[in-house]
Short mmCIF file of N, CA and C in Angstrom, two decimals:
data_model
loop_
_atom_site.label_atom_id
_atom_site.label_comp_id
_atom_site.label_asym_id
_atom_site.label_seq_id
_atom_site.Cartn_x
_atom_site.Cartn_y
_atom_site.Cartn_z
N MET K 294 -67.32 8.43 1.07
CA MET K 294 -66.50 9.07 1.85
C MET K 294 -66.33 10.50 1.35
N PRO K 295 -66.40 11.58 2.23
CA PRO K 295 -66.20 12.81 1.80
C PRO K 295 -64.79 13.12 1.30
N ARG K 296 -64.67 13.93 0.31
CA ARG K 296 -63.50 14.31 -0.26
C ARG K 296 -62.24 14.75 0.79
N ALA K 297 -62.78 15.54 1.76
CA ALA K 297 -61.83 16.11 2.69
C ALA K 297 -61.20 14.93 3.57
N VAL K 298 -62.08 13.98 3.94
CA VAL K 298 -61.45 12.78 4.72
C VAL K 298 -60.56 12.10 3.70
N THR K 299 -60.85 11.84 2.63
CA THR K 299 -59.91 11.03 1.64
C THR K 299 -58.56 11.79 1.58
N VAL K 300 -58.62 12.99 1.40
CA VAL K 300 -57.46 13.84 1.16
C VAL K 300 -56.62 13.94 2.64
N LEU K 301 -57.32 13.82 3.73
CA LEU K 301 -56.62 13.84 4.99
C LEU K 301 -56.01 12.45 5.28
N ILE K 302 -56.59 11.31 4.84
CA ILE K 302 -56.06 9.94 4.95
C ILE K 302 -54.80 9.87 3.98
N LEU K 303 -54.95 10.33 2.81
CA LEU K 303 -53.81 10.33 1.82
C LEU K 303 -52.76 11.06 2.47
N THR K 304 -53.04 12.31 2.93
CA THR K 304 -51.83 13.19 3.56
C THR K 304 -51.13 12.38 4.68
N ALA K 305 -51.98 11.69 5.55
CA ALA K 305 -51.36 11.02 6.69
C ALA K 305 -50.48 9.72 6.19
N VAL K 306 -50.93 9.02 5.14
CA VAL K 306 -50.40 7.94 4.54
C VAL K 306 -48.97 8.45 3.95
N LEU K 307 -48.94 9.46 3.16
CA LEU K 307 -47.76 10.03 2.57
C LEU K 307 -46.77 10.62 3.60
N ALA K 308 -47.27 11.30 4.58
CA ALA K 308 -46.46 11.69 5.72
C ALA K 308 -45.73 10.56 6.34
N THR K 309 -46.41 9.37 6.67
CA THR K 309 -45.82 8.25 7.30
C THR K 309 -44.79 7.73 6.29
N ALA K 310 -45.11 7.52 5.07
CA ALA K 310 -44.13 6.95 4.00
C ALA K 310 -42.80 7.82 4.11
N VAL K 311 -43.10 9.13 3.95
CA VAL K 311 -41.90 9.90 3.82
C VAL K 311 -40.91 9.88 5.15
N GLY K 312 -41.63 9.82 6.28
CA GLY K 312 -40.79 9.55 7.58
C GLY K 312 -40.14 8.15 7.51
N ALA K 313 -40.87 7.16 7.00
CA ALA K 313 -40.00 5.89 6.95
C ALA K 313 -39.03 5.88 5.97
N CYS K 314 -39.11 6.43 4.80
CA CYS K 314 -38.11 6.77 3.85
C CYS K 314 -36.80 7.39 4.42
N ALA K 315 -37.14 8.38 5.21
CA ALA K 315 -35.97 9.28 5.89
C ALA K 315 -35.29 8.28 6.88
N ASP K 316 -36.01 7.48 7.56
CA ASP K 316 -35.36 6.56 8.54
C ASP K 316 -34.43 5.60 7.62
N VAL K 317 -34.93 4.98 6.58
CA VAL K 317 -34.30 4.01 5.88
C VAL K 317 -33.03 4.78 5.28
N ARG K 318 -33.19 6.10 4.65
CA ARG K 318 -32.13 6.72 4.09
C ARG K 318 -31.02 6.89 5.15
N SER K 319 -31.34 7.21 6.43
CA SER K 319 -30.36 7.54 7.35
C SER K 319 -29.55 6.16 7.77
N GLN K 320 -30.37 5.11 7.78
CA GLN K 320 -29.77 3.86 8.21
C GLN K 320 -28.75 3.48 6.97
N VAL K 321 -29.19 3.54 5.84
CA VAL K 321 -28.44 3.35 4.71
C VAL K 321 -27.20 4.14 4.62
N GLY K 322 -27.31 5.53 4.91
CA GLY K 322 -26.14 6.38 4.94
C GLY K 322 -25.19 5.96 6.00
N ASP K 323 -25.66 5.56 7.18
CA ASP K 323 -24.73 5.07 8.22
C ASP K 323 -24.01 3.86 7.80
N GLU K 324 -24.70 2.95 7.10
CA GLU K 324 -24.00 1.66 6.75
C GLU K 324 -22.90 1.97 5.58
N VAL K 325 -23.28 2.88 4.55
CA VAL K 325 -22.42 3.38 3.70
C VAL K 325 -21.11 3.93 4.26
N GLU K 326 -21.20 4.80 5.26
CA GLU K 326 -20.24 5.43 5.92
C GLU K 326 -19.28 4.34 6.61
N GLN K 327 -19.86 3.26 7.25
CA GLN K 327 -19.20 2.20 7.86
C GLN K 327 -18.43 1.51 6.82
N LEU K 328 -18.93 1.24 5.66
CA LEU K 328 -18.28 0.49 4.73
C LEU K 328 -17.05 1.31 4.13
N ARG K 329 -17.34 2.69 3.97
CA ARG K 329 -16.13 3.60 3.62
C ARG K 329 -14.97 3.44 4.56
N ASP K 330 -15.24 3.53 5.93
CA ASP K 330 -14.43 3.52 6.98
C ASP K 330 -13.60 2.17 6.81
N GLY K 331 -14.37 1.22 6.68
CA GLY K 331 -13.76 -0.19 6.67
C GLY K 331 -12.83 -0.35 5.49
N THR K 332 -13.24 0.17 4.28
CA THR K 332 -12.49 0.09 3.17
C THR K 332 -11.20 0.89 3.12
N GLN K 333 -11.20 2.05 3.82
CA GLN K 333 -10.05 2.84 3.99
C GLN K 333 -9.08 2.15 4.99
N GLU K 334 -9.53 1.49 6.01
CA GLU K 334 -8.73 0.84 7.04
C GLU K 334 -8.02 -0.40 6.34
N LEU K 335 -8.76 -1.04 5.45
CA LEU K 335 -8.11 -2.16 4.79
C LEU K 335 -7.15 -1.79 3.78
N SER K 336 -7.37 -0.60 3.08
CA SER K 336 -6.49 -0.01 2.05
C SER K 336 -5.12 0.41 2.77
N ASP K 337 -5.25 1.10 4.01
CA ASP K 337 -4.21 1.50 4.82
C ASP K 337 -3.34 0.33 5.16
N ARG K 338 -4.08 -0.76 5.68
CA ARG K 338 -3.34 -1.91 6.11
C ARG K 338 -2.68 -2.67 4.96
N ALA K 339 -3.23 -2.69 3.80
CA ALA K 339 -2.56 -3.24 2.59
C ALA K 339 -1.32 -2.47 2.20
N ARG K 340 -1.50 -1.19 2.26
CA ARG K 340 -0.22 -0.41 1.91
C ARG K 340 0.89 -0.64 3.05
N PHE K 341 0.53 -0.63 4.25
CA PHE K 341 1.54 -0.84 5.28
C PHE K 341 2.17 -2.21 5.04
N CYS K 342 1.41 -3.32 4.67
CA CYS K 342 1.83 -4.73 4.58
C CYS K 342 2.79 -4.77 3.38
N LEU K 343 2.42 -4.08 2.38
CA LEU K 343 3.14 -3.95 1.13
C LEU K 343 4.55 -3.32 1.34
N ALA K 344 4.57 -2.24 2.29
CA ALA K 344 5.74 -1.64 2.55
C ALA K 344 6.69 -2.60 3.34
N VAL K 345 6.13 -3.32 4.31
CA VAL K 345 6.90 -4.35 5.02
C VAL K 345 7.51 -5.29 4.03
N THR K 346 6.82 -5.75 3.19
CA THR K 346 7.29 -6.76 2.20
C THR K 346 8.39 -6.18 1.30
N ARG K 347 8.16 -4.87 0.82
CA ARG K 347 9.26 -4.17 -0.01
C ARG K 347 10.52 -4.01 0.72
N VAL K 348 10.45 -3.47 1.92
CA VAL K 348 11.74 -3.27 2.77
C VAL K 348 12.29 -4.59 3.04
N THR K 349 11.64 -5.63 3.32
CA THR K 349 12.22 -6.77 3.70
C THR K 349 12.92 -7.41 2.46
N THR K 350 12.21 -7.39 1.42
CA THR K 350 12.71 -7.97 0.09
C THR K 350 14.06 -7.18 -0.38
N ALA K 351 13.90 -5.79 -0.22
CA ALA K 351 15.01 -5.07 -0.66
C ALA K 351 16.33 -5.28 0.19
N ILE K 352 16.09 -5.43 1.51
CA ILE K 352 17.10 -5.83 2.43
C ILE K 352 17.83 -7.14 2.10
N GLU K 353 16.96 -8.14 1.84
CA GLU K 353 17.41 -9.45 1.54
C GLU K 353 18.10 -9.53 0.24
N SER K 354 17.66 -8.56 -0.74
CA SER K 354 18.27 -8.65 -2.01
C SER K 354 19.37 -7.78 -2.05
N GLY K 355 19.79 -7.03 -1.06
CA GLY K 355 20.94 -6.22 -1.02
C GLY K 355 20.85 -4.97 -1.81
N SER K 356 19.54 -4.22 -1.77
CA SER K 356 19.38 -3.11 -2.49
C SER K 356 19.19 -1.85 -1.54
N PRO K 357 20.35 -1.09 -1.29
CA PRO K 357 20.14 -0.10 -0.24
C PRO K 357 19.12 0.97 -0.52
N ALA K 358 19.19 1.48 -1.86
CA ALA K 358 18.34 2.60 -2.42
C ALA K 358 16.90 2.24 -2.19
N THR K 359 16.48 1.01 -2.68
CA THR K 359 15.22 0.46 -2.59
C THR K 359 14.67 0.36 -1.17
N ALA K 360 15.70 -0.30 -0.41
CA ALA K 360 15.44 -0.50 1.11
C ALA K 360 15.18 0.75 1.75
N GLN K 361 15.95 1.88 1.53
CA GLN K 361 15.71 3.09 2.13
C GLN K 361 14.28 3.71 1.78
N GLU K 362 13.91 3.72 0.42
CA GLU K 362 12.70 4.29 0.06
C GLU K 362 11.55 3.44 0.58
N ALA K 363 11.71 2.04 0.72
CA ALA K 363 10.63 1.34 1.23
C ALA K 363 10.44 1.62 2.75
N ALA K 364 11.63 1.74 3.41
CA ALA K 364 11.53 2.00 4.88
C ALA K 364 10.92 3.27 5.22
N GLU K 365 11.22 4.38 4.46
CA GLU K 365 10.64 5.61 4.59
C GLU K 365 8.98 5.37 4.50
N GLU K 366 8.64 4.66 3.38
CA GLU K 366 7.18 4.46 3.16
C GLU K 366 6.65 3.71 4.30
N LEU K 367 7.34 2.71 4.76
CA LEU K 367 6.90 1.93 5.92
C LEU K 367 6.58 2.79 7.15
N LEU K 368 7.52 3.68 7.41
CA LEU K 368 7.31 4.51 8.47
C LEU K 368 6.11 5.50 8.43
N ALA K 369 5.86 5.79 7.19
CA ALA K 369 4.68 6.86 6.86
C ALA K 369 3.34 6.01 6.95
N GLN K 370 3.42 4.74 6.65
CA GLN K 370 2.11 3.96 6.61
C GLN K 370 1.85 3.23 8.00
N ALA K 371 2.86 3.27 8.84
CA ALA K 371 2.79 2.47 10.12
C ALA K 371 1.61 2.79 10.95
N PRO K 372 0.84 1.95 11.39
CA PRO K 372 -0.18 2.16 12.39
C PRO K 372 0.51 2.61 13.75
N ASP K 373 -0.26 3.40 14.62
CA ASP K 373 0.33 3.91 15.80
C ASP K 373 1.18 2.89 16.72
N ASP K 374 0.46 1.74 16.69
CA ASP K 374 1.02 0.64 17.72
C ASP K 374 2.22 -0.03 17.05
N LEU K 375 2.71 0.29 15.79
CA LEU K 375 3.67 -0.26 15.29
C LEU K 375 4.86 0.61 14.84
N THR K 376 4.60 1.99 15.13
CA THR K 376 5.50 3.12 14.74
C THR K 376 7.02 2.93 15.47
N ALA K 377 7.06 2.40 16.47
CA ALA K 377 8.40 2.17 17.13
C ALA K 377 9.16 1.16 16.37
N GLU K 378 8.56 0.05 15.90
CA GLU K 378 9.25 -1.07 15.16
C GLU K 378 9.62 -0.46 13.76
N ALA K 379 8.66 0.36 13.20
CA ALA K 379 9.14 0.74 11.86
C ALA K 379 10.23 1.89 12.06
N GLN K 380 10.22 2.67 13.11
CA GLN K 380 11.28 3.68 13.26
C GLN K 380 12.57 2.98 13.56
N ALA K 381 12.62 1.95 14.32
CA ALA K 381 13.75 1.12 14.41
C ALA K 381 14.37 0.52 13.16
N VAL K 382 13.70 0.12 12.22
CA VAL K 382 14.13 -0.42 11.04
C VAL K 382 14.58 0.90 10.12
N VAL K 383 13.99 1.85 10.09
CA VAL K 383 14.42 3.12 9.31
C VAL K 383 15.77 3.70 10.09
N THR K 384 15.82 3.72 11.41
CA THR K 384 17.10 4.18 11.98
C THR K 384 18.26 3.34 11.71
N GLU K 385 18.14 1.83 11.86
CA GLU K 385 19.17 0.98 11.67
C GLU K 385 19.51 1.01 10.07
N LEU K 386 18.60 1.06 9.33
CA LEU K 386 18.92 1.13 7.79
C LEU K 386 19.62 2.33 7.47
N ARG K 387 19.31 3.39 8.05
CA ARG K 387 20.12 4.78 7.81
C ARG K 387 21.42 4.61 8.33
N ARG K 388 21.65 3.90 9.62
CA ARG K 388 22.87 3.70 10.02
C ARG K 388 23.90 2.88 9.07
N VAL K 389 23.33 1.83 8.71
CA VAL K 389 23.96 0.93 7.86
C VAL K 389 24.40 1.56 6.52
N VAL K 390 23.42 2.28 6.04
CA VAL K 390 23.89 2.98 4.63
C VAL K 390 24.87 4.08 4.80
N ALA K 391 24.69 4.73 5.98
CA ALA K 391 25.70 5.81 6.26
C ALA K 391 27.18 5.18 6.42
N ASP K 392 27.10 3.99 7.04
CA ASP K 392 28.51 3.37 7.45
C ASP K 392 29.18 3.02 5.98
N ASP K 393 28.59 2.10 5.28
CA ASP K 393 29.12 1.80 3.98
C ASP K 393 28.07 1.60 2.92
N GLY K 394 26.88 1.19 3.37
CA GLY K 394 25.85 1.09 2.46
C GLY K 394 25.70 -0.12 1.61
N THR K 395 26.66 -0.90 1.56
CA THR K 395 26.76 -2.05 0.64
C THR K 395 26.27 -3.39 1.37
N ASP K 396 26.56 -3.61 2.69
CA ASP K 396 26.16 -4.83 3.26
C ASP K 396 24.84 -4.71 4.11
N LEU K 397 23.82 -5.12 3.74
CA LEU K 397 22.55 -4.88 4.48
C LEU K 397 22.35 -5.99 5.34
N ARG K 398 23.39 -7.06 5.52
CA ARG K 398 23.23 -8.04 6.41
C ARG K 398 23.58 -7.90 8.00
N ASP K 399 23.53 -6.52 8.18
CA ASP K 399 23.90 -6.07 9.62
C ASP K 399 23.00 -6.72 10.49
N ALA K 400 23.58 -7.16 11.71
CA ALA K 400 22.79 -7.94 12.77
C ALA K 400 21.73 -7.14 13.49
N GLU K 401 22.12 -5.76 13.72
CA GLU K 401 21.06 -4.84 14.33
C GLU K 401 19.99 -4.64 13.36
N LEU K 402 20.27 -4.41 12.09
CA LEU K 402 19.22 -4.20 11.14
C LEU K 402 18.35 -5.42 11.01
N GLY K 403 18.98 -6.59 11.00
CA GLY K 403 18.32 -7.85 10.91
C GLY K 403 17.38 -8.11 12.11
N ASP K 404 17.89 -7.72 13.40
CA ASP K 404 17.00 -7.75 14.60
C ASP K 404 15.76 -6.95 14.45
N ALA K 405 15.99 -5.69 13.98
CA ALA K 405 14.91 -4.83 13.81
C ALA K 405 13.84 -5.19 12.80
N ILE K 406 14.28 -5.86 11.63
CA ILE K 406 13.40 -6.32 10.71
C ILE K 406 12.66 -7.63 11.37
N GLU K 407 13.26 -8.44 12.11
CA GLU K 407 12.60 -9.58 12.69
C GLU K 407 11.56 -9.15 13.67
N ARG K 408 11.87 -8.10 14.49
CA ARG K 408 10.89 -7.67 15.32
C ARG K 408 9.67 -6.98 14.80
N LEU K 409 9.91 -6.36 13.65
CA LEU K 409 8.82 -5.83 12.81
C LEU K 409 8.01 -6.98 12.35
N ARG K 410 8.60 -7.87 11.65
CA ARG K 410 7.90 -9.09 11.13
C ARG K 410 7.03 -9.77 12.17
N ALA K 411 7.64 -9.92 13.44
CA ALA K 411 6.91 -10.60 14.37
C ALA K 411 5.52 -9.78 14.80
N ARG K 412 5.87 -8.61 14.94
CA ARG K 412 4.58 -7.79 15.34
C ARG K 412 3.67 -7.57 14.17
N THR K 413 4.01 -7.74 12.96
CA THR K 413 3.08 -7.53 11.90
C THR K 413 2.49 -8.83 11.28
N LEU K 414 2.98 -9.88 11.80
CA LEU K 414 2.47 -11.26 11.26
C LEU K 414 0.83 -11.46 11.38
N ALA K 415 0.36 -11.05 12.48
CA ALA K 415 -1.13 -11.20 12.59
C ALA K 415 -1.91 -10.16 11.87
N LEU K 416 -1.23 -8.93 11.49
CA LEU K 416 -1.98 -7.85 10.84
C LEU K 416 -1.81 -8.18 9.19
N CYS K 417 -0.65 -8.64 8.95
CA CYS K 417 -0.36 -8.77 7.44
C CYS K 417 -0.69 -10.16 6.88
N ASP K 418 -0.63 -11.15 7.83
CA ASP K 418 -1.07 -12.55 7.42
C ASP K 418 -1.97 -13.15 8.25
N PRO K 419 -3.26 -12.81 8.26
CA PRO K 419 -4.30 -13.17 9.20
C PRO K 419 -4.66 -14.56 9.19
N SER K 420 -4.18 -15.30 8.28
CA SER K 420 -4.63 -16.68 8.10
C SER K 420 -4.32 -17.73 9.14
#
């Protein structure tokens, strides 16, 4: 086989291999990006669920300062479809703390927490 034909065949094979590698690299890059997005979503959900637990525990244990801090975090972490429930908890907690701040067993605050728990059950406890 003449040398020019061999070089031409090798060039064609290399060009095909490079093209295939570029396709694989593109697919792998897309999959890595999807994994990153999924990981970020899971991390955001975990932070939100932890904030729900923190605010609930702080209210149940009668710790107004911790409850307020956790409620603000809850509002900051809330997904768009749960912002109203998170805002209701923050609003009621601010009202209770401004009134006297010691008794977190307020009925309206309790109702706001229960609505939040009910709406977050599937998100935070998917079992």
